[in-house]
Every structure is written in C-alpha cells, then in structure tokens.
Amino acid sequence: SKHPSVLLVHGHLRRKSGDLAGAAALYEAVLQDHPQHLLALRARADVARAMDEPARAVGFLARWADLLPETSAQKPQAWIE
C-alpha cells in the first residue's frame, strides 16, 4: 500500500476537484491501516460534512477530538465543531 502522506495528498486533490467520493475512499484507505491518523480523520469528517452525511461527520470528528492531546490548542475547538 502507498504511504499515508501520498494517499492524503491524492485525497486532497480529489476533494479540490470535486470528487468527494474519491477523496473519501482515499482517506478511508489511510484510516484502514492507520485508524488514529489525525489528518485523515479530520479530512474524512470534512468530506462527510460536504457529502451531507452529518452522522458520519460527527463520528469522524469525535474520533479525531478524542485522539487530540489534552494540551492541543485544537481540543476546545474540536468539541465546538
């Protein structure tokens, strides 16, 4: 399998081109091998939101927020989203 960073870049490019399903598949490929990958979780949540899948978006955001270090400046914002 490809390196997670390569898959993430390809996912971001697909997302920017409007291929949300393709982006989602690439982010999920990263999460399959690296279920705690923060960037992939956040990106997958954003794509789920864009695809009008609020329940899935909340699930990915919750996993992302749970994995953020307690000292992260993003932690309070994570729960607001």
CSV table of C-alpha atoms in Angstrom, one decimal:
chain,number,residue,atom,x,y,z
A,1,SER,CA,0.0,0.0,0.0
A,2,LYS,CA,1.1,3.6,-0.5
A,3,HIS,CA,2.4,5.8,2.1
A,4,PRO,CA,-0.3,7.6,4.1
A,5,SER,CA,1.0,11.0,3.1
A,6,VAL,CA,0.8,10.1,-0.6
A,7,LEU,CA,-2.8,8.9,-0.2
A,8,LEU,CA,-3.7,12.1,1.8
A,9,VAL,CA,-2.3,14.3,-1.0
A,10,HIS,CA,-4.3,12.4,-3.6
A,11,GLY,CA,-7.4,12.7,-1.4
A,12,HIS,CA,-6.9,16.4,-1.1
A,13,LEU,CA,-6.5,16.8,-4.8
A,14,ARG,CA,-9.7,14.8,-5.5
A,15,ARG,CA,-11.5,16.8,-2.9
A,16,LYS,CA,-10.4,20.1,-4.6
A,17,SER,CA,-11.5,18.8,-8.0
A,18,GLY,CA,-15.0,18.0,-6.6
A,19,ASP,CA,-14.6,14.2,-6.4
A,20,LEU,CA,-15.8,13.8,-2.8
A,21,ALA,CA,-16.4,10.1,-3.1
A,22,GLY,CA,-12.9,9.5,-4.4
A,23,ALA,CA,-11.4,11.6,-1.7
A,24,ALA,CA,-13.4,9.8,0.9
A,25,ALA,CA,-12.1,6.4,-0.4
A,26,LEU,CA,-8.5,7.6,-0.2
A,27,TYR,CA,-8.9,9.0,3.4
A,28,GLU,CA,-10.6,5.7,4.4
A,29,ALA,CA,-7.6,3.8,2.9
A,30,VAL,CA,-5.3,5.7,5.2
A,31,LEU,CA,-7.6,5.0,8.2
A,32,GLN,CA,-7.7,1.3,7.4
A,33,ASP,CA,-4.0,1.0,8.1
A,34,HIS,CA,-3.7,3.9,10.5
A,35,PRO,CA,-7.0,4.3,12.4
A,36,GLN,CA,-5.6,7.0,14.6
A,37,HIS,CA,-4.3,9.2,11.8
A,38,LEU,CA,-5.4,12.7,12.8
A,39,LEU,CA,-5.2,14.4,9.4
A,40,ALA,CA,-7.1,11.6,7.7
A,41,LEU,CA,-9.8,11.6,10.4
A,42,ARG,CA,-10.3,15.3,10.1
A,43,ALA,CA,-10.2,15.3,6.3
A,44,ARG,CA,-12.7,12.4,6.2
A,45,ALA,CA,-15.0,14.3,8.6
A,46,ASP,CA,-14.9,17.4,6.4
A,47,VAL,CA,-15.7,15.3,3.3
A,48,ALA,CA,-18.6,13.6,5.1
A,49,ARG,CA,-19.9,17.0,6.0
A,50,ALA,CA,-19.6,18.2,2.4
A,51,MET,CA,-21.4,15.0,1.2
A,52,ASP,CA,-24.3,15.8,3.6
A,53,GLU,CA,-23.5,12.8,5.9
A,54,PRO,CA,-23.8,14.6,9.3
A,55,ALA,CA,-23.8,11.4,11.3
A,56,ARG,CA,-20.6,10.1,9.7
A,57,ALA,CA,-19.0,13.5,10.0
A,58,VAL,CA,-19.8,13.6,13.8
A,59,GLY,CA,-18.4,10.1,14.2
A,60,PHE,CA,-15.1,11.0,12.5
A,61,LEU,CA,-14.9,14.4,14.4
A,62,ALA,CA,-15.5,12.6,17.7
A,63,ARG,CA,-12.7,10.1,17.0
A,64,TRP,CA,-10.4,13.0,15.9
A,65,ALA,CA,-11.2,15.0,19.0
A,66,ASP,CA,-10.7,12.1,21.3
A,67,LEU,CA,-7.2,11.5,19.9
A,68,LEU,CA,-6.0,15.1,20.2
A,69,PRO,CA,-3.6,15.6,23.0
A,70,GLU,CA,-5.1,17.3,26.1
A,71,THR,CA,-2.6,20.1,25.6
A,72,SER,CA,-3.6,20.7,22.0
A,73,ALA,CA,-4.8,24.2,21.2
A,74,GLN,CA,-7.3,22.5,18.8
A,75,LYS,CA,-9.0,20.5,21.7
A,76,PRO,CA,-11.6,23.1,22.7
A,77,GLN,CA,-12.4,24.0,19.1
A,78,ALA,CA,-12.8,20.3,18.3
A,79,TRP,CA,-15.8,19.9,20.6
A,80,ILE,CA,-17.4,23.1,19.3
A,81,GLU,CA,-17.5,21.7,15.8
